[in-house]
Coordinates of C-alpha atoms and ligand atoms in Angstrom, one line a residue:
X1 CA 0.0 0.0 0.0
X2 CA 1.4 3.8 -0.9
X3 CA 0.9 6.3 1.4
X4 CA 1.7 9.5 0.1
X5 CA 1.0 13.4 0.2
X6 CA 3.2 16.6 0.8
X7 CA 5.9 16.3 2.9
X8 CA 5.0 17.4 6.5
X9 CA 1.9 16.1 6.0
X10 CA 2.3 13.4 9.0
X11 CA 2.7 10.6 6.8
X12 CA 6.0 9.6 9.4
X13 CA 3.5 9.4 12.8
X14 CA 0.3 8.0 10.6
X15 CA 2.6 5.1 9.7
X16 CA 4.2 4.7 13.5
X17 CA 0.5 4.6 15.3
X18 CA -0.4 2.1 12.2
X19 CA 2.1 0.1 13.8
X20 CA 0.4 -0.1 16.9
X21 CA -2.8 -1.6 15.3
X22 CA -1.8 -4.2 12.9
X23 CA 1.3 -5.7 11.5
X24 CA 3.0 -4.7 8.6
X25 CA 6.2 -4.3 6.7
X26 CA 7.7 -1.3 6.4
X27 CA 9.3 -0.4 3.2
X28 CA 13.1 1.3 4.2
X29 CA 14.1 3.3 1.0
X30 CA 17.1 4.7 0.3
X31 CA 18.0 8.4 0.0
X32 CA 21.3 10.2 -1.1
X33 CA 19.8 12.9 1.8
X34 CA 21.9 13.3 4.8
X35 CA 20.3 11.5 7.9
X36 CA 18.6 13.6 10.3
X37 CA 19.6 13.8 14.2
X38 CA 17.5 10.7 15.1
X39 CA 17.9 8.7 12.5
X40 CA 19.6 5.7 12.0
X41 CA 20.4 4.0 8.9
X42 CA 18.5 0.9 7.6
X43 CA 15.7 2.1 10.2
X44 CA 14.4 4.9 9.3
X45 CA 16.4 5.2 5.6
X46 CA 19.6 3.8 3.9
X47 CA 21.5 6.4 3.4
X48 CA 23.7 6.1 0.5
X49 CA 26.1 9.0 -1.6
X50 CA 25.3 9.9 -5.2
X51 CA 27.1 7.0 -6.5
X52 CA 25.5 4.2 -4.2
X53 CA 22.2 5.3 -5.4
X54 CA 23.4 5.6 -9.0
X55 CA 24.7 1.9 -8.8
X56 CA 21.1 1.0 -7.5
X57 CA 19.3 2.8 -10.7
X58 CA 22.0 1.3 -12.8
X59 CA 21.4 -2.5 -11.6
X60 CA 17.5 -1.8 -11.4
X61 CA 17.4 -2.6 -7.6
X62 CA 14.5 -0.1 -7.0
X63 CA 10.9 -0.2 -7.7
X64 CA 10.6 3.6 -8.2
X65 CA 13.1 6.2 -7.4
X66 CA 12.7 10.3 -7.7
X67 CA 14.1 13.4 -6.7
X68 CA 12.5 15.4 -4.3
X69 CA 13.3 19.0 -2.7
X70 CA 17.4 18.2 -4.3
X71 CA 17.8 14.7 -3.0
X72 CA 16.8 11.3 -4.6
X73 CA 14.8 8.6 -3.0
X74 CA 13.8 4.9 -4.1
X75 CA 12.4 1.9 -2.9
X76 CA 14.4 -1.2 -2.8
X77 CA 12.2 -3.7 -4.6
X78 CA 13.5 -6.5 -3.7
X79 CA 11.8 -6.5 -0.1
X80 CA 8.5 -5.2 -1.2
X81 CA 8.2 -8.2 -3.3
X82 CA 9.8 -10.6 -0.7
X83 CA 7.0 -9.6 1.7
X84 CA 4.2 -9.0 -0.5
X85 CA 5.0 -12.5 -1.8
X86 CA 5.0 -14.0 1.7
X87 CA 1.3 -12.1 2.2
X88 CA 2.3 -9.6 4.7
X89 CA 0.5 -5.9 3.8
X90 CA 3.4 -3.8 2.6
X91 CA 4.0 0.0 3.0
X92 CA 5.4 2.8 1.0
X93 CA 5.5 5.9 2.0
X94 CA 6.3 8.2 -0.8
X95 CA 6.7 10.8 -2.4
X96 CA 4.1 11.4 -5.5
X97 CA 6.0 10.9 -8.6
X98 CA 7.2 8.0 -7.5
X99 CA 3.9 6.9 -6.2
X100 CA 2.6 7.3 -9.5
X101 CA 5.3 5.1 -11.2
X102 CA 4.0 2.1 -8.6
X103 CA 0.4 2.8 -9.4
X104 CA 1.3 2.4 -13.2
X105 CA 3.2 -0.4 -12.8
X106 CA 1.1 -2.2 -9.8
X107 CA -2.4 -1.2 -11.0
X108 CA -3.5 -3.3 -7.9
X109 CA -1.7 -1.4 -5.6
X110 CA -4.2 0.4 -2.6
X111 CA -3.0 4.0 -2.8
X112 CA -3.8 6.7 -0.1
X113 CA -3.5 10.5 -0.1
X114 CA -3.2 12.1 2.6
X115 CA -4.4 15.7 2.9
X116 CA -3.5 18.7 5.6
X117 CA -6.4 20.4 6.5
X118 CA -4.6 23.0 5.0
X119 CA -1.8 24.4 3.8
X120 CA -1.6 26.9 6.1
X121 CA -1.8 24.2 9.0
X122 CA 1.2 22.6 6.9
X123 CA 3.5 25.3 6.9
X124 CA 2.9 25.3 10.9
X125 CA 3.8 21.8 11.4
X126 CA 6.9 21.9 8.9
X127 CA 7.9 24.9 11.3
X128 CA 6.9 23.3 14.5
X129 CA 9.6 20.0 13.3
X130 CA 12.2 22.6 13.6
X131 CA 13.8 20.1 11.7
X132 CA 15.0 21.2 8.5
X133 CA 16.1 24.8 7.1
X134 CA 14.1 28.2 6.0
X135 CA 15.2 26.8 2.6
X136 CA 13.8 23.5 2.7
X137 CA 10.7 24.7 4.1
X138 CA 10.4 26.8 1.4
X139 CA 11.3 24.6 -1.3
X140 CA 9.1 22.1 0.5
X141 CA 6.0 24.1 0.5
X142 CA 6.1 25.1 -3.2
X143 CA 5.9 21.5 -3.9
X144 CA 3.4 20.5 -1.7
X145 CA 1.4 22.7 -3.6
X146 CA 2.0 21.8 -6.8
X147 CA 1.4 18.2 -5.4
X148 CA -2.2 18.9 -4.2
X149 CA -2.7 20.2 -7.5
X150 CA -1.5 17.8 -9.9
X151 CA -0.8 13.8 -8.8
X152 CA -3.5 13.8 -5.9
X153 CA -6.1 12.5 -8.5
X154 CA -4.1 9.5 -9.3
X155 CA -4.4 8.2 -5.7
X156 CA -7.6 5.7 -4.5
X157 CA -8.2 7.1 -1.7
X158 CA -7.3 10.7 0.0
X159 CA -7.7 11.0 3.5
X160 CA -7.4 14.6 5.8
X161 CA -4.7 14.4 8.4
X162 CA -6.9 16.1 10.9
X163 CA -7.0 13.7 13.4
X164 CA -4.4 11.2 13.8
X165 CA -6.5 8.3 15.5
X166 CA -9.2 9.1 12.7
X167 CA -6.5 8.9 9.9
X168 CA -5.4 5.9 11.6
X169 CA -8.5 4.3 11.7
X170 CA -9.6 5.0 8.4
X171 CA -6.5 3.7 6.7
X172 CA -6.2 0.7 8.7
X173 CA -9.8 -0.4 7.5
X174 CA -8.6 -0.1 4.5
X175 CA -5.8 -1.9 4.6
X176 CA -8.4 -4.8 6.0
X177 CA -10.4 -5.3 3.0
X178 CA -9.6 -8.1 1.0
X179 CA -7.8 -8.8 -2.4
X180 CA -5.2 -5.7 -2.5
X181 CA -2.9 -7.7 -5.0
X182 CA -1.8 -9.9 -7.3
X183 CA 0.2 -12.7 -5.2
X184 CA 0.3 -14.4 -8.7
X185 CA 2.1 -12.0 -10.3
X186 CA 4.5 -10.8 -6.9
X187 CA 5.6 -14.5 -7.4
X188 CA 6.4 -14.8 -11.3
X189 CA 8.5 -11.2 -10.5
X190 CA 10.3 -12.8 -8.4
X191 CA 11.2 -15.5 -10.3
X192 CA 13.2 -13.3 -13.2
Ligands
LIG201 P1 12.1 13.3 4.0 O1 13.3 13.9 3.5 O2 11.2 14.4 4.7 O3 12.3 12.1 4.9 O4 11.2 12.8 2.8 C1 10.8 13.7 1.8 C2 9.8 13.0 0.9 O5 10.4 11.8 0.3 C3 8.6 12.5 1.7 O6 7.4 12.9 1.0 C4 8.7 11.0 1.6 O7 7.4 10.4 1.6 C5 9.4 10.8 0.3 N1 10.1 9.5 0.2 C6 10.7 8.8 1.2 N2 11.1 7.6 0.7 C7 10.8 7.6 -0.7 C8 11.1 6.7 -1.7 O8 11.6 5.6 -1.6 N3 10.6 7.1 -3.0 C9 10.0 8.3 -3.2 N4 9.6 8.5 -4.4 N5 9.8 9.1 -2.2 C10 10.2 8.8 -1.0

């Protein structure tokens, strides 16, 4: 399943209280961004340099990959498909371009949006991370816009962030219904 919407949005803590309810594999992408104080490689990220990523593209060890706000980030695809394979719910949370790469290769795939109640209420909780610089806010901001114009559509379902155990609750019964993918196909992938 993709969870996805502009940064600051609250996809992190939707996905952490998730884990409370029902179990789950995480997808771990890789980024050429620098790790945040509190992070910890392969946990929250694997943090690679330019050429580690490159050599990932190259080989075609992700599923999707994009650049966002002057970093890339991709999902390993390897482990999605290990764990979608053994029928564990996996999730993404990503980015929309390259949510909309999964979506048109995985036409299966449950997508989610999720929405701030607005973007004023965004640009507070960006701030309120204290987290990353006036810059990145900035940059972040513009492209949450443009992402609640444009790729939002694409998604299944869209969801407003105004109440976590709401959010939580919604996307968890979605999660629950029955038949989100192919396990057929998951399979012959990982045969090649
Ligand atoms: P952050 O730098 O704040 O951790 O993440 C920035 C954005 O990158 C977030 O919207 C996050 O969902 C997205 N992102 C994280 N991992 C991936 C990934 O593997 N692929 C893509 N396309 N986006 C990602």
């Amino acid at each position: 399943m993709i969870i996805s919407g502009p940064s600051g949005v609250g996809k992190n803590t939707i996905v952490r209280s998730l884990a409370a309810r029902r179990p789950f594999h995480f997808s771990v992408s890789a980024t050429t961004r620098a790790a945040r104080p509190g992070e910890t490689d392969g946990v929250d990220y694997h943090f690679l340099d330019q050429e580690g990523f490159s050599a990932m593209v190259r080989d075609a060890k992700l599923l999707e990959w994009a650049e966002f706000a002057g970093n890339r980030y991709g999902t390993p695809r390897r482990q999605v498909i290990e764990h979608l394979a053994a029928g564990e719910d996996v999730i993404l949370d990503i980015e929309v371009d390259g949510a909309v790469q999964v979506m048109d290769a995985y036409p299966d795939a449950v997508s989610i949006f999720v929405v701030p109640p607005s973007l004023e209420e965004l640009e507070a909780r960006m701030r309120g991370r204290m987290d990353m610089s006036e810059e990145q806010i900035v940059m972040r901001l513009g492209l949450a816009r443009e992402q609640m114009r444009s790729g939002r559509r694409r998604f299944r379902y869209e969801v407003v962030n105004e109440d976590l155990d709401a959010v939580v609750s919604a996307i968890s019964d979605i999660l629950g219904r029955p038949a989100r993918h192919a396990a057929g196909r998951l399979k012959e992938e990982l045969r090649r």
